């Protein structure tokens, strides 16, 4: 039910344009995936989301387990029917959220024990439980349960986290038995390249339908992300989709694509929208600023989203300054459309053989002069 084919490659870089086929449709890569943590991309309906050009979206195992519970979603017919989304869905295992958000009580080789931040109840999350939740959610892609160490962790702690991640992956594979759901493994290792290389080789050896690079954008300098992607991506199977978790800025996505990455996700576009900010090409505009008060131009004349084709900057400024929810929704829609347009343009440039000319300058400190 799953197939990944590379349709074009850039001769001067490792950039590739691919097609990932899932039970709920195909995903054309490189591709930015909107984050719908609780089965909703914040402030945006599923029909509005489809208008942004989104193909695959994310939801989160940890949050959906806490509310409403996987049994409720399963009884509704799975996450697709529950949220009214017909395209592919990827569910994160919840590992990052457990280690970054929850009040941990205990972590060992069996799993993680923590207090439910909603009601204080005790929860024990194991690799088997994380996979069982995702199978109940019936997502297209399930992520393996992993341990994501913080940036400040010592080399010994990161090595222990890698070993635990690999052991947990074995248990995830043993538990997972849903043929219409693909299981992806996750590479960990912090900023220690030798641990990253070992993790990449170990995870790749399980011959899974896809593989992700996790544990990035957790506080490390951006140059560290560039370095580890450059070193790790070539170690991953060429015939499987490669997913860089938690990255969604123009420069970082471009550099990652040049190193062979296919999929991205980030909460940035909707988070910015909820704070009154718009992504216009590769710039961030604060629509609260007074300079937009009597600016009757479209937000971006080249953009096809509802915010740009129907309303002016002055109107968006008015909505944001007034605290109207419509303004936050429109900016979120625009930001999502902007990032998806960008990855679409990258894909087209790879197919047309001009990726190096139009986008590769982002590998330096200068901005690319592209035509998208």
Coordinates of N, CA, C and O in Angstrom, one line a residue, residues 153-245:
X153 N 22.3 17.7 27.0 CA 22.6 16.3 27.5 C 24.1 16.0 27.2 O 24.6 16.3 26.2
X154 N 24.7 15.2 28.1 CA 26.1 14.8 28.0 C 26.1 13.7 26.9 O 25.1 13.1 26.5
X155 N 27.3 13.4 26.4 CA 27.5 12.4 25.4 C 27.0 11.0 25.9 O 26.4 10.3 25.2
X156 N 27.3 10.7 27.2 CA 26.9 9.4 27.7 C 25.4 9.3 27.8 O 24.8 8.3 27.5
X157 N 24.7 10.4 28.2 CA 23.3 10.4 28.3 C 22.7 10.3 26.9 O 21.7 9.6 26.7
X158 N 23.3 11.0 25.9 CA 22.8 10.8 24.5 C 23.0 9.4 24.0 O 22.1 8.9 23.3
X159 N 24.1 8.8 24.3 CA 24.4 7.5 23.9 C 23.4 6.5 24.5 O 22.8 5.6 23.8
X160 N 23.0 6.7 25.8 CA 22.0 5.9 26.4 C 20.7 6.0 25.8 O 19.9 5.1 25.6
X161 N 20.3 7.3 25.4 CA 19.1 7.6 24.8 C 19.0 6.9 23.4 O 17.9 6.4 23.0
X162 N 20.1 6.9 22.7 CA 20.2 6.2 21.3 C 19.9 4.7 21.5 O 19.1 4.1 20.8
X163 N 20.6 4.1 22.5 CA 20.5 2.7 22.7 C 19.1 2.3 23.0 O 18.5 1.3 22.6
X164 N 18.5 3.2 23.9 CA 17.1 2.9 24.3 C 16.1 3.1 23.1 O 15.2 2.3 22.9
X165 N 16.4 4.1 22.3 CA 15.6 4.4 21.1 C 15.6 3.2 20.1 O 14.6 2.7 19.6
X166 N 16.8 2.6 20.0 CA 17.0 1.4 19.1 C 16.3 0.2 19.6 O 15.6 -0.6 18.9
X167 N 16.4 0.0 21.0 CA 15.7 -1.1 21.6 C 14.2 -0.9 21.5 O 13.4 -1.9 21.2
X168 N 13.7 0.3 21.7 CA 12.3 0.5 21.6 C 11.8 0.4 20.2 O 10.7 -0.1 20.0
X169 N 12.6 0.7 19.2 CA 12.2 0.5 17.8 C 11.9 -1.0 17.6 O 11.0 -1.3 16.9
X170 N 12.8 -1.9 18.1 CA 12.5 -3.3 17.9 C 11.2 -3.7 18.5 O 10.4 -4.5 17.9
X171 N 10.8 -3.2 19.6 CA 9.6 -3.5 20.3 C 8.4 -2.9 19.5 O 7.3 -3.5 19.4
X172 N 8.6 -1.7 18.9 CA 7.6 -1.1 18.1 C 7.3 -2.0 16.9 O 6.1 -2.2 16.5
X173 N 8.3 -2.5 16.3 CA 8.2 -3.3 15.1 C 7.4 -4.6 15.4 O 6.6 -5.1 14.7
X174 N 7.8 -5.2 16.6 CA 7.1 -6.4 17.0 C 5.6 -6.2 17.3 O 4.8 -7.1 17.1
X175 N 5.3 -5.0 17.8 CA 3.9 -4.7 18.1 C 3.1 -4.3 16.9 O 1.9 -4.7 16.8
X176 N 3.7 -3.6 16.0 CA 2.9 -3.1 14.8 C 2.5 -4.1 13.9 O 3.3 -4.9 13.3
X177 N 1.2 -4.2 13.6 CA 0.7 -5.3 12.7 C -0.5 -4.7 11.9 O -1.4 -5.5 11.5
X178 N -0.4 -3.5 11.6 CA -1.5 -2.8 10.7 C -1.0 -2.6 9.3 O -0.2 -1.7 9.1
X179 N -1.4 -3.4 8.4 CA -0.8 -3.4 7.0 C -1.0 -2.1 6.3 O -0.3 -1.8 5.4
X180 N -2.1 -1.4 6.6 CA -2.4 -0.1 5.9 C -1.8 1.1 6.6 O -2.2 2.2 6.4
X181 N -0.9 0.8 7.5 CA -0.2 1.9 8.2 C 1.3 1.6 8.2 O 1.7 0.5 8.5
X182 N 2.1 2.6 7.7 CA 3.5 2.5 7.6 C 4.2 2.9 8.9 O 3.8 3.9 9.5
X183 N 5.2 2.2 9.4 CA 5.9 2.5 10.6 C 7.3 3.1 10.2 O 8.0 2.5 9.4
X184 N 7.6 4.3 10.7 CA 8.8 5.0 10.4 C 9.7 5.0 11.6 O 9.2 5.1 12.8
X185 N 11.0 4.7 11.4 CA 12.0 4.8 12.5 C 12.5 6.2 12.6 O 12.4 7.0 11.7
X186 N 13.2 6.5 13.8 CA 13.7 7.8 14.0 C 15.2 7.7 14.5 O 15.5 7.0 15.3
X187 N 16.0 8.5 13.8 CA 17.4 8.6 14.1 C 17.6 9.7 15.2 O 17.1 10.8 15.1
X188 N 18.3 9.3 16.3 CA 18.7 10.2 17.3 C 20.2 10.3 17.4 O 20.9 9.8 16.5
X189 N 20.7 11.0 18.4 CA 22.2 11.2 18.6 C 22.6 12.6 18.9 O 23.8 12.8 19.0
X190 N 21.7 13.5 19.1 CA 22.1 14.9 19.5 C 23.0 15.5 18.4 O 22.9 15.2 17.2
X191 N 24.0 16.2 18.9 CA 24.9 16.9 18.0 C 26.2 16.1 17.9 O 27.2 16.6 17.5
X192 N 26.2 14.8 18.4 CA 27.4 14.0 18.3 C 27.3 13.1 17.0 O 26.5 12.2 16.9
X193 N 28.1 13.5 16.1 CA 28.0 12.9 14.7 C 28.2 11.4 14.7 O 27.6 10.7 14.0
X194 N 29.2 10.9 15.6 CA 29.4 9.5 15.6 C 28.2 8.7 16.1 O 27.9 7.6 15.6
X195 N 27.5 9.3 17.0 CA 26.2 8.7 17.5 C 25.1 8.8 16.5 O 24.3 7.9 16.3
X196 N 25.1 9.9 15.8 CA 24.1 10.0 14.7 C 24.3 9.0 13.6 O 23.4 8.4 13.1
X197 N 25.6 8.8 13.2 CA 25.9 7.9 12.2 C 25.6 6.4 12.6 O 25.0 5.7 11.8
X198 N 25.9 6.1 13.9 CA 25.5 4.8 14.4 C 24.0 4.6 14.4 O 23.5 3.5 14.0
X199 N 23.3 5.6 14.9 CA 21.9 5.5 14.9 C 21.3 5.4 13.5 O 20.3 4.6 13.3
X200 N 21.8 6.2 12.6 CA 21.3 6.1 11.2 C 21.5 4.7 10.6 O 20.5 4.1 10.0
X201 N 22.6 4.1 10.8 CA 22.9 2.8 10.3 C 22.0 1.7 11.0 O 21.5 0.8 10.4
X202 N 21.8 1.9 12.3 CA 21.0 0.9 13.0 C 19.5 1.0 12.6 O 18.9 0.0 12.3
X203 N 19.0 2.2 12.5 CA 17.5 2.4 12.2 C 17.3 1.9 10.7 O 16.3 1.3 10.4
X204 N 18.3 2.3 9.8 CA 18.1 1.9 8.4 C 18.2 0.4 8.3 O 17.6 -0.2 7.3
X205 N 18.8 -0.3 9.2 CA 19.0 -1.8 9.0 C 17.6 -2.5 9.2 O 17.5 -3.7 8.8
X206 N 16.6 -1.8 9.8 CA 15.3 -2.5 10.0 C 14.4 -2.5 8.7 O 13.4 -3.0 8.7
X207 N 14.9 -1.8 7.6 CA 14.2 -1.8 6.3 C 12.8 -1.4 6.4 O 11.9 -2.0 5.9
X208 N 12.5 -0.2 7.1 CA 11.2 0.3 7.3 C 10.8 1.1 6.1 O 11.6 1.5 5.3
X209 N 9.5 1.4 5.9 CA 9.0 2.2 4.8 C 9.5 3.6 4.7 O 9.4 4.3 3.6
X210 N 10.0 4.2 5.8 CA 10.5 5.5 5.8 C 11.3 5.7 7.1 O 11.3 4.9 8.0
X211 N 12.0 6.8 7.1 CA 12.9 7.1 8.2 C 13.0 8.6 8.5 O 12.9 9.4 7.6
X212 N 13.1 9.0 9.8 CA 13.1 10.4 10.2 C 14.4 10.7 10.9 O 15.0 9.8 11.6
X213 N 14.8 12.0 10.9 CA 15.8 12.5 11.7 C 15.1 13.3 12.8 O 14.5 14.3 12.5
X214 N 15.2 12.9 14.0 CA 14.6 13.5 15.1 C 15.6 14.2 16.0 O 16.8 14.2 15.8
X215 N 15.1 14.9 17.1 CA 16.0 15.5 18.1 C 16.7 16.7 17.5 O 17.8 17.0 18.0
X216 N 16.2 17.4 16.5 CA 16.8 18.6 16.1 C 15.8 19.8 16.4 O 14.7 19.6 16.8
X217 N 16.4 21.0 16.3 CA 15.7 22.2 16.7 C 15.2 22.1 18.2 O 14.1 22.5 18.5
X218 N 16.1 21.6 19.0 CA 15.8 21.5 20.5 C 16.7 22.4 21.3 O 17.0 22.2 22.4
X219 N 17.2 23.5 20.6 CA 18.0 24.5 21.3 C 19.4 24.6 20.8 O 20.2 25.5 21.2
X220 N 19.8 23.7 19.9 CA 21.2 23.7 19.3 C 21.3 24.9 18.3 O 20.3 25.3 17.7
X221 N 22.6 25.3 18.1 CA 22.8 26.4 17.1 C 22.4 25.8 15.7 O 22.5 24.6 15.4
X222 N 21.9 26.7 14.8 CA 21.3 26.3 13.6 C 22.4 25.6 12.7 O 22.1 24.7 11.9
X223 N 23.7 26.1 12.9 CA 24.7 25.4 12.1 C 24.9 24.0 12.4 O 25.4 23.2 11.6
X224 N 24.6 23.6 13.7 CA 24.7 22.2 14.1 C 23.6 21.4 13.3 O 23.9 20.2 13.0
X225 N 22.5 22.0 13.1 CA 21.4 21.2 12.4 C 21.9 21.0 10.9 O 21.8 19.9 10.4
X226 N 22.5 22.1 10.3 CA 23.0 21.9 8.9 C 24.0 20.8 8.9 O 24.0 20.0 7.9
X227 N 24.9 20.8 9.9 CA 26.0 19.8 9.8 C 25.5 18.4 10.0 O 25.9 17.5 9.2
X228 N 24.6 18.2 10.9 CA 24.2 16.8 11.1 C 23.3 16.3 10.0 O 23.4 15.1 9.6
X229 N 22.5 17.2 9.4 CA 21.7 16.8 8.2 C 22.6 16.5 7.0 O 22.4 15.5 6.3
X230 N 23.7 17.2 6.8 CA 24.6 17.0 5.8 C 25.3 15.6 5.9 O 25.5 14.9 5.0
X231 N 25.6 15.3 7.2 CA 26.3 14.0 7.4 C 25.4 12.8 7.5 O 25.8 11.7 7.1
X232 N 24.2 13.0 8.0 CA 23.3 11.9 8.3 C 22.4 11.5 7.1 O 22.3 10.3 6.8
X233 N 21.9 12.5 6.4 CA 21.0 12.2 5.3 C 21.5 11.2 4.2 O 20.8 10.3 3.8
X234 N 22.8 11.3 3.8 CA 23.3 10.3 2.9 C 23.4 8.9 3.4 O 23.5 8.0 2.6
X235 N 23.3 8.7 4.7 CA 23.4 7.4 5.3 C 22.0 6.7 5.3 O 21.9 5.5 5.5
X236 N 21.0 7.4 5.0 CA 19.6 6.9 5.0 C 19.3 6.2 3.6 O 19.9 6.6 2.6
X237 N 18.4 5.2 3.6 CA 18.1 4.5 2.3 C 17.6 5.5 1.3 O 16.8 6.4 1.6
X238 N 18.1 5.4 0.1 CA 17.8 6.3 -1.0 C 16.4 6.1 -1.5 O 15.7 7.0 -2.0
X239 N 15.9 4.9 -1.4 CA 14.6 4.5 -1.9 C 13.4 4.7 -0.9 O 12.3 4.1 -1.2
X240 N 13.6 5.4 0.2 CA 12.6 5.6 1.2 C 12.5 7.1 1.5 O 13.5 7.8 1.4
X241 N 11.3 7.6 1.8 CA 11.2 9.0 2.2 C 12.0 9.3 3.4 O 12.0 8.5 4.4
X242 N 12.6 10.5 3.4 CA 13.4 11.0 4.5 C 12.7 12.2 5.1 O 12.5 13.1 4.4
X243 N 12.5 12.2 6.4 CA 11.7 13.2 7.1 C 12.5 13.9 8.2 O 13.1 13.2 9.1
X244 N 12.7 15.2 8.1 CA 13.4 16.0 9.1 C 12.3 16.6 10.0 O 11.6 17.5 9.6
X245 N 12.3 16.2 11.2 CA 11.2 16.6 12.1 C 11.4 17.9 12.7 O 12.5 18.3 13.2

